[in-house]
Short mmCIF file of C-alpha atoms in Angstrom, two decimals:
data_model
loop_
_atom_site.label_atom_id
_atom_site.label_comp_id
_atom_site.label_asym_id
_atom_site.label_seq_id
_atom_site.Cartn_x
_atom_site.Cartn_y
_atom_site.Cartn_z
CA UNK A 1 0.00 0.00 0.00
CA UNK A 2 1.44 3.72 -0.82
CA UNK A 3 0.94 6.49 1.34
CA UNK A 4 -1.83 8.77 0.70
CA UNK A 5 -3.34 6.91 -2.02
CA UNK A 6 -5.22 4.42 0.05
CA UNK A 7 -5.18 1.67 -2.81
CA UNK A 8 -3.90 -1.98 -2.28
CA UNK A 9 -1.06 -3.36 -4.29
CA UNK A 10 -1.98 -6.30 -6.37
CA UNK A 11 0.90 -8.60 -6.46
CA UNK A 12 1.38 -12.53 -7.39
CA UNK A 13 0.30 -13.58 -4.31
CA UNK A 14 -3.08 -11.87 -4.16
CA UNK A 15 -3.59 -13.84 -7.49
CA UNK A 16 -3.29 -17.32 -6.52
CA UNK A 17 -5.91 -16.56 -3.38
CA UNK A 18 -8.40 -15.23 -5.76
CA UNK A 19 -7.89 -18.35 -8.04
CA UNK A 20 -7.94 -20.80 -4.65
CA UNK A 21 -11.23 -19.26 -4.08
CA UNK A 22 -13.17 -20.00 -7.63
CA UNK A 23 -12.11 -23.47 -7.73
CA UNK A 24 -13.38 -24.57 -4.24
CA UNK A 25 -17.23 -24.04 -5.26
CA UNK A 26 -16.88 -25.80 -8.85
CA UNK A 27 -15.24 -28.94 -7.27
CA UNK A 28 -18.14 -28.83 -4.22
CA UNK A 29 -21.21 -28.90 -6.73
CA UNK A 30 -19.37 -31.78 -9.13
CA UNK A 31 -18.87 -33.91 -6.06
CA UNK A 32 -22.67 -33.09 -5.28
CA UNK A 33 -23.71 -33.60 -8.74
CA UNK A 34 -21.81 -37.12 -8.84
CA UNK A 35 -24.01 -38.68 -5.38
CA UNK A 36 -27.00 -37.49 -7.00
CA UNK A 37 -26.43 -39.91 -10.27
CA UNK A 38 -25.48 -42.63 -7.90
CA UNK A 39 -28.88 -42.25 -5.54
CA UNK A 40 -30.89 -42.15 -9.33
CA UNK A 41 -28.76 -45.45 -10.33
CA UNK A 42 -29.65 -47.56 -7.26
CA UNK A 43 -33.35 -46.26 -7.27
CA UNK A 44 -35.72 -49.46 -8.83
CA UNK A 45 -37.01 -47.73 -12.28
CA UNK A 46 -41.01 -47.73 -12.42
CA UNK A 47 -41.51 -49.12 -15.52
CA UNK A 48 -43.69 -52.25 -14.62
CA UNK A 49 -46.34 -49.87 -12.92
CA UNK A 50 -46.61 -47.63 -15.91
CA UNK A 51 -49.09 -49.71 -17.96
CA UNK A 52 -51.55 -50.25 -14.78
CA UNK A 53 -51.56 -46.33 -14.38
CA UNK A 54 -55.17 -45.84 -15.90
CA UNK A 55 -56.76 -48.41 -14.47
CA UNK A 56 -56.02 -47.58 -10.83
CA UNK A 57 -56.53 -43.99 -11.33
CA UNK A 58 -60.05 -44.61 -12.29
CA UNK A 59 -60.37 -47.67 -9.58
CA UNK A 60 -63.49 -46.69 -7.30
CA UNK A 61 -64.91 -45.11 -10.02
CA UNK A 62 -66.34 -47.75 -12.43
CA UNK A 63 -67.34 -46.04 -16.17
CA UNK A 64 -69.14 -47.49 -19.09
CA UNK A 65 -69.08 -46.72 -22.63
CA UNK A 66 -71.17 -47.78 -25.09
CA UNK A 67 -70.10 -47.97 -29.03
CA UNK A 68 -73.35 -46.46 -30.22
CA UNK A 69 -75.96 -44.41 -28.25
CA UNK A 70 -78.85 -45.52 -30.91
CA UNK A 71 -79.54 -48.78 -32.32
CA UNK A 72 -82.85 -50.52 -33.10
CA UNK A 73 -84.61 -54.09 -31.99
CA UNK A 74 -82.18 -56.53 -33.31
CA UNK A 75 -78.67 -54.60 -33.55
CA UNK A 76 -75.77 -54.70 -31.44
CA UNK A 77 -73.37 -52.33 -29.70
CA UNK A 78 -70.45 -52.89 -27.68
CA UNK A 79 -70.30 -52.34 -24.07
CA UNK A 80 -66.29 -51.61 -22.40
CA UNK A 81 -65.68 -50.60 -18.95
CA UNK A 82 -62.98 -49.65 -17.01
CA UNK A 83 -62.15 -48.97 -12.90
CA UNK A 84 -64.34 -52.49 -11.75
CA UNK A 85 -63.18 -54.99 -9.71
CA UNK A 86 -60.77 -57.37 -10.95
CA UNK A 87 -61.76 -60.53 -11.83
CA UNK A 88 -65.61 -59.29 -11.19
CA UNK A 89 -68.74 -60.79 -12.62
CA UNK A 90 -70.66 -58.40 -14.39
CA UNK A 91 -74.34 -58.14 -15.59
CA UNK A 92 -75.33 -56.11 -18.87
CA UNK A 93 -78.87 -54.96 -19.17
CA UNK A 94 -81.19 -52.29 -21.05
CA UNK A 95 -83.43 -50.62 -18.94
CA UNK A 96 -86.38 -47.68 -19.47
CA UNK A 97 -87.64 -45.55 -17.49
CA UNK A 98 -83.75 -45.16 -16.47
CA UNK A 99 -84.63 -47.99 -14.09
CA UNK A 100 -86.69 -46.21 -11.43
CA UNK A 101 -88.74 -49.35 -11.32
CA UNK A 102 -85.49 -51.06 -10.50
CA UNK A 103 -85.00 -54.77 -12.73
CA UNK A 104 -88.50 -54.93 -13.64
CA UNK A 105 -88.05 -52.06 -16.39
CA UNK A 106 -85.03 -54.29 -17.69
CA UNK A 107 -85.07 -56.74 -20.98
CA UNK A 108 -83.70 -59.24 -18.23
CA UNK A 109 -84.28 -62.19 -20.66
CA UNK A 110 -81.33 -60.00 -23.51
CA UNK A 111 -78.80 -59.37 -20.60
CA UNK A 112 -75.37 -60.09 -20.83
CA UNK A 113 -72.80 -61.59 -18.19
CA UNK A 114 -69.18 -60.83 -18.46
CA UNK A 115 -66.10 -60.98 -16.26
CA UNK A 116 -63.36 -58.24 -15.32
CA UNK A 117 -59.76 -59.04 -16.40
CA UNK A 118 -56.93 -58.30 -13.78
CA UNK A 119 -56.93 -54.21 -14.12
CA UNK A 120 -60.81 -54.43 -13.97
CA UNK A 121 -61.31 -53.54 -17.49
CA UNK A 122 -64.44 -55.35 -19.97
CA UNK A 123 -65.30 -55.68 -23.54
CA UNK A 124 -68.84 -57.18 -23.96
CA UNK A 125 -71.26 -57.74 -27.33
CA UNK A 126 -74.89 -56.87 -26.30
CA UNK A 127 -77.72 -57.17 -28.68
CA UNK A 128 -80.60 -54.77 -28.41
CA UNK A 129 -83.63 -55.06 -27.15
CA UNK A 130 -87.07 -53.67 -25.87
CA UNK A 131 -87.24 -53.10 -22.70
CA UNK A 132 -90.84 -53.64 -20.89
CA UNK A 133 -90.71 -49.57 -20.02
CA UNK A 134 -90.69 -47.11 -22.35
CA UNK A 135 -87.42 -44.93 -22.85
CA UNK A 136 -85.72 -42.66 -21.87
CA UNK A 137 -83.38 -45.60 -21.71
CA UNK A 138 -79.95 -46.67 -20.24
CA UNK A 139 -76.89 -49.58 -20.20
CA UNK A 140 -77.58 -51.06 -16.83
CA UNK A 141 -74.07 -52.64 -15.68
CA UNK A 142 -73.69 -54.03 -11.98
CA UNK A 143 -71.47 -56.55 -9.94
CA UNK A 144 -73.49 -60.07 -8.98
CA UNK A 145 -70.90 -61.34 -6.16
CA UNK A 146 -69.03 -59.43 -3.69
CA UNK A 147 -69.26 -55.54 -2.92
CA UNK A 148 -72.16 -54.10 -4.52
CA UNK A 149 -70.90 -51.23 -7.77
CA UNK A 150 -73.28 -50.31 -10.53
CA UNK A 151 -72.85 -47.67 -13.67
CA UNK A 152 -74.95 -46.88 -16.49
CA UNK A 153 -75.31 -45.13 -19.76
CA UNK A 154 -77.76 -43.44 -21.85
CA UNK A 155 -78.88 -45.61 -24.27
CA UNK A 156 -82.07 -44.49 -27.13
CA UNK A 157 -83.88 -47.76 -28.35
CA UNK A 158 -85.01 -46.25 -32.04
CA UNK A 159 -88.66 -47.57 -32.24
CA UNK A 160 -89.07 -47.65 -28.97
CA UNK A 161 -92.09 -45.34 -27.26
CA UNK A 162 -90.57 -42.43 -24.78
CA UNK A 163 -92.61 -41.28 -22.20
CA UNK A 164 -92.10 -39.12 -19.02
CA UNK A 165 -90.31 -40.26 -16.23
CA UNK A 166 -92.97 -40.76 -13.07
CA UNK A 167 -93.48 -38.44 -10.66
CA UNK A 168 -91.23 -39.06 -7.29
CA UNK A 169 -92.55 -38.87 -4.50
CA UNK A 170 -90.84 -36.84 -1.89
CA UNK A 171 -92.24 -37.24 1.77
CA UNK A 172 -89.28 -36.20 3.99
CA UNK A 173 -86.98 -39.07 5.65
CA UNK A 174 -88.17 -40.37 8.68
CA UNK A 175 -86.60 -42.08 11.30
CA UNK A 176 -87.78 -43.45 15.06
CA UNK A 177 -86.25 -40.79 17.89
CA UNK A 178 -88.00 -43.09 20.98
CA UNK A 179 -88.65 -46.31 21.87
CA UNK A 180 -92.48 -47.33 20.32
CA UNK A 181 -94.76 -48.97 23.23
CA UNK A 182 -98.06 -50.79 22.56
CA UNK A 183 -100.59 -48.72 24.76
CA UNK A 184 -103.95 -50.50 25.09
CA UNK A 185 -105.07 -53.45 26.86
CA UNK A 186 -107.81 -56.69 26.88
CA UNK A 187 -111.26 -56.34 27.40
CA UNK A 188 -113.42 -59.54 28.54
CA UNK A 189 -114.66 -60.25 24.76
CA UNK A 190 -110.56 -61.06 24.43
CA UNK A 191 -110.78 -63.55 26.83
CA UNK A 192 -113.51 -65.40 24.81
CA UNK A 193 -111.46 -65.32 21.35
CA UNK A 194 -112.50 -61.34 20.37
CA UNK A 195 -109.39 -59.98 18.19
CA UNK A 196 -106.76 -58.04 20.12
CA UNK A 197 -105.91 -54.52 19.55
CA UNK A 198 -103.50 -52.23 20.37
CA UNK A 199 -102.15 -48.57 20.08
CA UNK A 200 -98.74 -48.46 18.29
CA UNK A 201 -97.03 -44.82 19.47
CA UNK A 202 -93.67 -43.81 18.61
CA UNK A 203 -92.11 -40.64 18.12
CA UNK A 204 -90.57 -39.92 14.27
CA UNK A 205 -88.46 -36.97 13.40
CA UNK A 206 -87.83 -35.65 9.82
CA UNK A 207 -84.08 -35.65 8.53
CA UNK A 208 -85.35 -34.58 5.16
CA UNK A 209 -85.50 -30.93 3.71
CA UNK A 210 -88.93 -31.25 2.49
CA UNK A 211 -91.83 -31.74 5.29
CA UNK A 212 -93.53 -35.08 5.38
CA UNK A 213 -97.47 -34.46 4.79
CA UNK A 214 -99.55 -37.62 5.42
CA UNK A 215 -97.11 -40.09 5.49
CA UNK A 216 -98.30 -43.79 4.48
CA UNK A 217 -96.98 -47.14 7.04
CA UNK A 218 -96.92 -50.35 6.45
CA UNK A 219 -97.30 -51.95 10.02
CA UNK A 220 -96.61 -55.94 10.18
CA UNK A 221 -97.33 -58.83 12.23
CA UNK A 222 -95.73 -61.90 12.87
CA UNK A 223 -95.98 -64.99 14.81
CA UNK A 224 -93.25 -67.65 14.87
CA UNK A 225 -91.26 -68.47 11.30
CA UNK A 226 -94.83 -67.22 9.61
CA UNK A 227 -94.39 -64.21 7.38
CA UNK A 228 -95.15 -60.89 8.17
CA UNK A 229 -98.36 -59.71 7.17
CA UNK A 230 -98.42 -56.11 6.66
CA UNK A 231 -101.11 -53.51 6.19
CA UNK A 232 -100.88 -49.92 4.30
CA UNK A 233 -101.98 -47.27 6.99
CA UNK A 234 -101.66 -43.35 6.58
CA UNK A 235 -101.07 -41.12 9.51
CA UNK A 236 -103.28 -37.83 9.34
CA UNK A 237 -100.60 -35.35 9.76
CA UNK A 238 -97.30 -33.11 8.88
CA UNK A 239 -93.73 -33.92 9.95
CA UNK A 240 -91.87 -30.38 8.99
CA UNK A 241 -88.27 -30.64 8.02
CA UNK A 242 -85.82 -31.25 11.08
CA UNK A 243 -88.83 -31.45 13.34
CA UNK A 244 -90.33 -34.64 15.20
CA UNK A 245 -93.77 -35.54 16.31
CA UNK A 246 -95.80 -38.41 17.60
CA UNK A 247 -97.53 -41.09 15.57
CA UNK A 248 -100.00 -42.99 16.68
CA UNK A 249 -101.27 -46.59 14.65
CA UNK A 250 -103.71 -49.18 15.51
CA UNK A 251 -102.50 -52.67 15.88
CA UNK A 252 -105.23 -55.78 15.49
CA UNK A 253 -104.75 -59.84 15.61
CA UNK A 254 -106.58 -62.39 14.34
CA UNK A 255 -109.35 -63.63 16.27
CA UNK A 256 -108.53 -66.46 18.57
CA UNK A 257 -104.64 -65.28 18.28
CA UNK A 258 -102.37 -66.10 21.42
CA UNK A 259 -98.58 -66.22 21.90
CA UNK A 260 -95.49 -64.26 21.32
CA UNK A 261 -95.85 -61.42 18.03
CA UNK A 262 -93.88 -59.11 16.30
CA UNK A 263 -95.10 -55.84 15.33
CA UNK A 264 -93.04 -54.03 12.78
CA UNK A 265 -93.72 -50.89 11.55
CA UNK A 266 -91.54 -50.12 7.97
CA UNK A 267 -91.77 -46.22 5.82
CA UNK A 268 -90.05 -46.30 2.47
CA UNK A 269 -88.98 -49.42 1.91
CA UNK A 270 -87.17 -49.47 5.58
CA UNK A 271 -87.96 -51.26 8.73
CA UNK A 272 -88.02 -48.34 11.43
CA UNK A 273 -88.69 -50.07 14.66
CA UNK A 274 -89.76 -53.56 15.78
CA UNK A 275 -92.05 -54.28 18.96
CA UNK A 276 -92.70 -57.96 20.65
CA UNK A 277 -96.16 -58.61 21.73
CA UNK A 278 -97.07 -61.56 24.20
CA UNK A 279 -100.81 -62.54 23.61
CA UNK A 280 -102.47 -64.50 26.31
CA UNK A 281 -104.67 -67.40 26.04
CA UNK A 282 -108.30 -66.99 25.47
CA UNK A 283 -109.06 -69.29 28.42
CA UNK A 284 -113.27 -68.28 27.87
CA UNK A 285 -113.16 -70.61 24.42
CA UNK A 286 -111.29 -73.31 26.15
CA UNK A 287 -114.04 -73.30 29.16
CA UNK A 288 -116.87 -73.07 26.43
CA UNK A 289 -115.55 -76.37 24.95
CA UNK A 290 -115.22 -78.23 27.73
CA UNK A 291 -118.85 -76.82 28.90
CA UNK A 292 -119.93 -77.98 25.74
CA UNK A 293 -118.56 -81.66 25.87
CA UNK A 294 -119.91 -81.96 28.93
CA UNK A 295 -123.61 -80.51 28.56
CA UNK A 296 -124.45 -82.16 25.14
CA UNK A 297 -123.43 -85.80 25.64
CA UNK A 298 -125.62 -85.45 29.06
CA UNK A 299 -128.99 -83.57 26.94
CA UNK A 300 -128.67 -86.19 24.59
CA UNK A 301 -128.66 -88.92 27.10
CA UNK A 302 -131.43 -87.41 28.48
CA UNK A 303 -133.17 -87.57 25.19
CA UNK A 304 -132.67 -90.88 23.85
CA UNK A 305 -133.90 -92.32 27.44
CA UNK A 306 -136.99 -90.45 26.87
CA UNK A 307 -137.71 -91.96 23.52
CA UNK A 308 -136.70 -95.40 24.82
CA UNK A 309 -139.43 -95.26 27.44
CA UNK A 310 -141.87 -94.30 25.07
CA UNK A 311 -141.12 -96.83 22.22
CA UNK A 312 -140.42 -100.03 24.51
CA UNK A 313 -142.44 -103.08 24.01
CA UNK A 314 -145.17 -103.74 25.74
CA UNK A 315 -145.39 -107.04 28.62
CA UNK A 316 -146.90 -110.22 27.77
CA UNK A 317 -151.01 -110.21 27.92
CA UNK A 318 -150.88 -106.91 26.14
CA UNK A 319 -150.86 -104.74 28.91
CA UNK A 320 -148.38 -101.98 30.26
CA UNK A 321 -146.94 -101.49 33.88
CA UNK A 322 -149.89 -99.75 35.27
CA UNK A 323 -148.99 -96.59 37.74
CA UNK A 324 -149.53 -95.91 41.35
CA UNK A 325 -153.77 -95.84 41.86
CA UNK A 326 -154.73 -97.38 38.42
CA UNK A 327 -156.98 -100.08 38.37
CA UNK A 328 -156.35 -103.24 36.27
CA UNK A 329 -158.55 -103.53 32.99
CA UNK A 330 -161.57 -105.26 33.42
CA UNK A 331 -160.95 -108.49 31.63
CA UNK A 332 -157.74 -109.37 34.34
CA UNK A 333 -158.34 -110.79 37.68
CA UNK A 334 -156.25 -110.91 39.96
CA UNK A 335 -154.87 -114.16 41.50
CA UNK A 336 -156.82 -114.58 45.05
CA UNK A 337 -155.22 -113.27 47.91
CA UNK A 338 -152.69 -111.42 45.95
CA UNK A 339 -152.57 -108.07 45.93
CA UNK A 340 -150.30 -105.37 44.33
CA UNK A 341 -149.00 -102.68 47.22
CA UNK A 342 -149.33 -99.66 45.05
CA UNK A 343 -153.24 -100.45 45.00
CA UNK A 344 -153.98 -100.69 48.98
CA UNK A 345 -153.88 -97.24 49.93
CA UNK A 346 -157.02 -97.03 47.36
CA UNK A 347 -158.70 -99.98 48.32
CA UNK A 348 -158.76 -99.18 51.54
CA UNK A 349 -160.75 -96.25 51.07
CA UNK A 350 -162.72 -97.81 48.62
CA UNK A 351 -163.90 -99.95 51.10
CA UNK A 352 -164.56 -97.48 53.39
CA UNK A 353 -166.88 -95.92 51.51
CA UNK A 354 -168.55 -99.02 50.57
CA UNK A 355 -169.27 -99.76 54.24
CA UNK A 356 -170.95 -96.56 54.83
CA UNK A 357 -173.15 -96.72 51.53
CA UNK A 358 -176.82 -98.00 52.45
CA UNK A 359 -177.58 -99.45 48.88
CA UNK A 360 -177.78 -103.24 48.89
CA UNK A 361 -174.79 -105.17 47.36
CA UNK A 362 -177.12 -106.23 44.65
CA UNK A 363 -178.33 -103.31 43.37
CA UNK A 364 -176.81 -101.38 40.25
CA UNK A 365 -175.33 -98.76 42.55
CA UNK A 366 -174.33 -101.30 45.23
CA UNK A 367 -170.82 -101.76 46.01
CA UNK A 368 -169.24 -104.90 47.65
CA UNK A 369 -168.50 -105.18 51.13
CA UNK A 370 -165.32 -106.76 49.88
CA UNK A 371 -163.61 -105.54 47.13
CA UNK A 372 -160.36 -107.69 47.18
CA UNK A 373 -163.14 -110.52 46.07
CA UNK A 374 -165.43 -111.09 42.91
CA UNK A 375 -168.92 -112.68 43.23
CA UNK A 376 -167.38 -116.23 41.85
CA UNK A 377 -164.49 -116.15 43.93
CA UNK A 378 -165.96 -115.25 47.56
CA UNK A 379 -165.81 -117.61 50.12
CA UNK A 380 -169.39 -119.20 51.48
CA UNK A 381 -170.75 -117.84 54.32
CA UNK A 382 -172.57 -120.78 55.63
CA UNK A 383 -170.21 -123.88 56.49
CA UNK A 384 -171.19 -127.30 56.33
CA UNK A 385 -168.42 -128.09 58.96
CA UNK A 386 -168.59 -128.63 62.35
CA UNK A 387 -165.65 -127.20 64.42
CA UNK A 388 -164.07 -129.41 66.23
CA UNK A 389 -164.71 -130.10 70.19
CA UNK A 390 -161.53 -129.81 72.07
CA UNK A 391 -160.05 -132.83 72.43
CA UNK A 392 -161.36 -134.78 69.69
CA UNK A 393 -159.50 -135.69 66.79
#
């Protein structure tokens, strides 16, 4: 440095610094440069997931295409498909109506069945045909084993009538908030076999955004491994949206039913609560029936003894067994010195009165003295016979 100037002096040695000092950063970034091709180098390449790329992008997401989007009654088209299952089996059908109806608006008996390869990609032939709906119309494709997926694809069937799509209807989505209860109980009509009823109450609430206005149930029965039996019932009333309110349903058995039941109650195709019911005995019928075996074998006993004693024969001579105070028939006499003890209490007074009458035994109006004998059969009363003197032989 020179006095005064304030300037540095640039000799040989301040070169060789300055050239120290470029080469330190070039050799740093070639070293760098050099461990970065050797970490690419022992990296594995991804060349054997390229090709499988598309298919798992669109995996989740199964698509259809179709070949054509109009073909008539007896034409073709071809179906592909890619982001299904692999190794899935596959059902191809035309629907109208864009299956609202579900199946039923399908040309089920044209379907196709086809299988996924290993990236979940198809190529199917399906013929066309008329489906038992009219259009608008679509490619129906769904899984038959294992997770349910489903896709479709407007199709136009030329020839085919179009008409409007129905009406849905939109009553709100209701779902049980409380435990139902069966209020109600048996009367004594029950207890002889009278059908049971019952007061289904449960409290709904709306998770829909449109209000439910007169909702129509289906409430069910069931009894054992018998079906449910259900039976269409609509509840006078509004649910508004994100409201609740209480809903009240009649419940009625069969007459004569007893035992454990089920009472289901389902809105929208959805069961939304389930109630047991235990149904006693009707005890009245079973006491009727045994009343009854036991009161009409005894009235017709009672009967057919009657009509036995009337149509019996009668006893030899042509007589019947005469009652207490009847006399026998005039052309029977008795045996002498028989009598029958039903008959003496009469007799007795007959004679009585005999005794007393003043009219001679002779006469028309006469009476006998004694009436246990006839004229021909009464004993003499003079006797020939002398009675014997004591002693004498």
């Amino acid at each position: 440095m020179t006095g005064g100037t304030g300037r540095f002096c640039t000799g040989p040695a301040t070169r060789t610094v300055r050239a120290a000092r470029t080469t330190l950063p070039v050799r740093q970034g070639a070293v760098a440069l050099f461990l970065l091709c050797l970490a690419l180098a022992a990296a594995p390449l991804p060349a054997a997931a390229a090709p499988a790329a598309p298919y798992a992008a669109a995996e989740g997401h199964p698509t259809v295409h179709l070949s054509r989007k109009e073909a008539g009654k007896g034409g073709s088209l071809t179906v592909t498909g890619r982001g299904w299952r692999p190794k899935a089996l596959l059902t191809l059908l035309i629907c109208g109506q864009n299956m609202i109806g579900g199946t039923n608006s399908c040309a089920n008996g044209d379907g196709r069945a086809v299988t996924t390869d290993a990236h979940g990609a198809f190529r199917r032939l399906l013929p066309v045909a008329e489906p038992p709906k009219p259009c608008p119309c679509v490619v129906h494709v769904a899984t038959v084993t294992g997770e349910a997926a489903a896709a479709e694809a407007a199709f136009t069937v030329a020839g085919h009538p179009v008409a409007p799509l129905p009406t849905e209807r939109t009553g709100g989505r209701l779902t049980v908030l409380a435990q139902p209860r069966l209020a109600g109980s048996s009367g004594l009509l029950t207890w002889f076999g009278a059908p049971a009823r019952r007061q289904l109450t449960l409290t709904v609430g709306n998770l829909g955004s449109a209000p439910a206005k007169d909702p129509v149930f289906r409430v069910g029965t069931s009894h054992g491994i018998f079906a449910t039996e259900w039976e269409e019932q609509q509840w006078r009333g509004t649910v508004p949206a994100g409201k609740k309110a209480e809903v009240t349903l009649p419940v009625e058995l069969p007459a004569g039913a007893h035992g454990d039941y089920l009472v289901s109650l389902e809105y929208g195709g959805k069961v939304l609560a389930e109630q047991p019911w235990g149904v006693g005995r009707p005890w009245g019928v079973t006491l009727f029936w045994v009343l009854l075996c036991v009161v009409v074998p005894t009235a017709a006993f009672r009967i057919g003894m009657a009509l036995v004693d009337r149509v019996r024969p009668r006893r030899s001579g042509g007589t019947r067994r005469h009652g207490a105070g009847r006399t026998p028939s005039p052309g029977r006499t008795p045996a002498p010195g028989r009598t029958r003890a039903a008959g003496i209490g009469p007799r007795i007074r007959n004679r009585t009165a005999r005794e007393g009458s003043t009219a001679d035994p002779g006469t028309p109006g006469g009476r006998a003295a004694l009436p246990w004998f006839t004229q021909d059969t009464a004993p003499s009363t003079t006797s020939t016979e002398r009675p014997t003197s004591k002693g004498s032989a």
